[in-house]
């Protein structure tokens, strides 16, 4: 049985970028832009989930400082 993987919309858009032969600098800028986008998206989801559970920023900061010994 043949299994075909379809590309997502984002994958197709990224493939279009390569057709323009971007420079290494341009690729780095794209990576940075994508990283910032996904970091912001993740942060928003964490904030929403924390608010639903009643956690405060103080709680989250405490967890981030907590070191496993």
mmCIF file of C-alpha atoms in Angstrom:
data_model
loop_
_atom_site.group_PDB
_atom_site.id
_atom_site.type_symbol
_atom_site.label_atom_id
_atom_site.label_comp_id
_atom_site.label_asym_id
_atom_site.label_seq_id
_atom_site.Cartn_x
_atom_site.Cartn_y
_atom_site.Cartn_z
ATOM 1 C CA UNK A 1 0.000 0.000 0.000
ATOM 2 C CA UNK A 2 1.411 3.370 -1.005
ATOM 3 C CA UNK A 3 1.289 6.051 1.667
ATOM 4 C CA UNK A 4 1.597 9.626 0.477
ATOM 5 C CA UNK A 5 2.451 12.468 2.796
ATOM 6 C CA UNK A 6 0.928 15.777 1.831
ATOM 7 C CA UNK A 7 2.833 18.933 2.554
ATOM 8 C CA UNK A 8 1.280 21.450 4.885
ATOM 9 C CA UNK A 9 0.521 24.995 3.787
ATOM 10 C CA UNK A 10 3.577 26.318 5.648
ATOM 11 C CA UNK A 11 5.829 23.730 3.994
ATOM 12 C CA UNK A 12 4.560 24.748 0.571
ATOM 13 C CA UNK A 13 5.196 28.422 1.328
ATOM 14 C CA UNK A 14 8.732 27.662 2.492
ATOM 15 C CA UNK A 15 9.409 25.716 -0.692
ATOM 16 C CA UNK A 16 8.375 28.793 -2.690
ATOM 17 C CA UNK A 17 11.038 30.809 -0.854
ATOM 18 C CA UNK A 18 13.747 28.425 -2.042
ATOM 19 C CA UNK A 19 12.777 29.011 -5.665
ATOM 20 C CA UNK A 20 14.152 32.559 -5.249
ATOM 21 C CA UNK A 21 17.556 31.280 -4.046
ATOM 22 C CA UNK A 22 17.718 33.295 -0.828
ATOM 23 C CA UNK A 23 21.116 34.159 0.598
ATOM 24 C CA UNK A 24 22.330 32.681 3.890
ATOM 25 C CA UNK A 25 21.604 36.029 5.544
ATOM 26 C CA UNK A 26 18.031 35.986 4.261
ATOM 27 C CA UNK A 27 17.559 32.403 5.454
ATOM 28 C CA UNK A 28 18.815 33.367 8.900
ATOM 29 C CA UNK A 29 16.361 36.284 8.987
ATOM 30 C CA UNK A 30 13.533 33.920 8.034
ATOM 31 C CA UNK A 31 14.576 31.451 10.753
ATOM 32 C CA UNK A 32 14.626 34.266 13.307
ATOM 33 C CA UNK A 33 11.234 35.524 12.195
ATOM 34 C CA UNK A 34 9.715 32.041 12.398
ATOM 35 C CA UNK A 35 11.294 31.444 15.799
ATOM 36 C CA UNK A 36 9.828 34.672 17.159
ATOM 37 C CA UNK A 37 6.409 33.835 15.717
ATOM 38 C CA UNK A 38 6.286 30.355 17.273
ATOM 39 C CA UNK A 39 7.709 31.589 20.599
ATOM 40 C CA UNK A 40 5.011 34.264 20.818
ATOM 41 C CA UNK A 41 2.324 31.755 19.872
ATOM 42 C CA UNK A 42 3.555 29.323 22.550
ATOM 43 C CA UNK A 43 3.754 32.078 25.158
ATOM 44 C CA UNK A 44 0.171 33.117 24.419
ATOM 45 C CA UNK A 45 -1.029 29.524 24.805
ATOM 46 C CA UNK A 46 0.830 29.122 28.110
ATOM 47 C CA UNK A 47 -0.657 32.384 29.390
ATOM 48 C CA UNK A 48 -4.163 31.290 28.417
ATOM 49 C CA UNK A 49 -3.752 27.872 30.037
ATOM 50 C CA UNK A 50 -2.264 29.397 33.193
ATOM 51 C CA UNK A 51 -5.139 31.871 33.473
ATOM 52 C CA UNK A 52 -7.678 29.055 33.138
ATOM 53 C CA UNK A 53 -5.943 27.166 35.965
ATOM 54 C CA UNK A 54 -5.640 30.272 38.125
ATOM 55 C CA UNK A 55 -1.835 30.424 38.001
ATOM 56 C CA UNK A 56 -0.172 33.821 38.211
ATOM 57 C CA UNK A 57 2.997 35.102 36.573
ATOM 58 C CA UNK A 58 4.562 34.868 40.033
ATOM 59 C CA UNK A 59 3.776 31.121 40.118
ATOM 60 C CA UNK A 60 5.305 30.582 36.683
ATOM 61 C CA UNK A 61 8.430 32.595 37.572
ATOM 62 C CA UNK A 62 8.848 30.483 40.711
ATOM 63 C CA UNK A 63 8.629 27.264 38.678
ATOM 64 C CA UNK A 64 11.192 28.563 36.195
ATOM 65 C CA UNK A 65 13.657 29.317 39.024
ATOM 66 C CA UNK A 66 13.087 25.968 40.738
ATOM 67 C CA UNK A 67 16.160 23.783 40.293
ATOM 68 C CA UNK A 68 16.065 20.010 40.492
ATOM 69 C CA UNK A 69 18.730 18.778 42.901
#
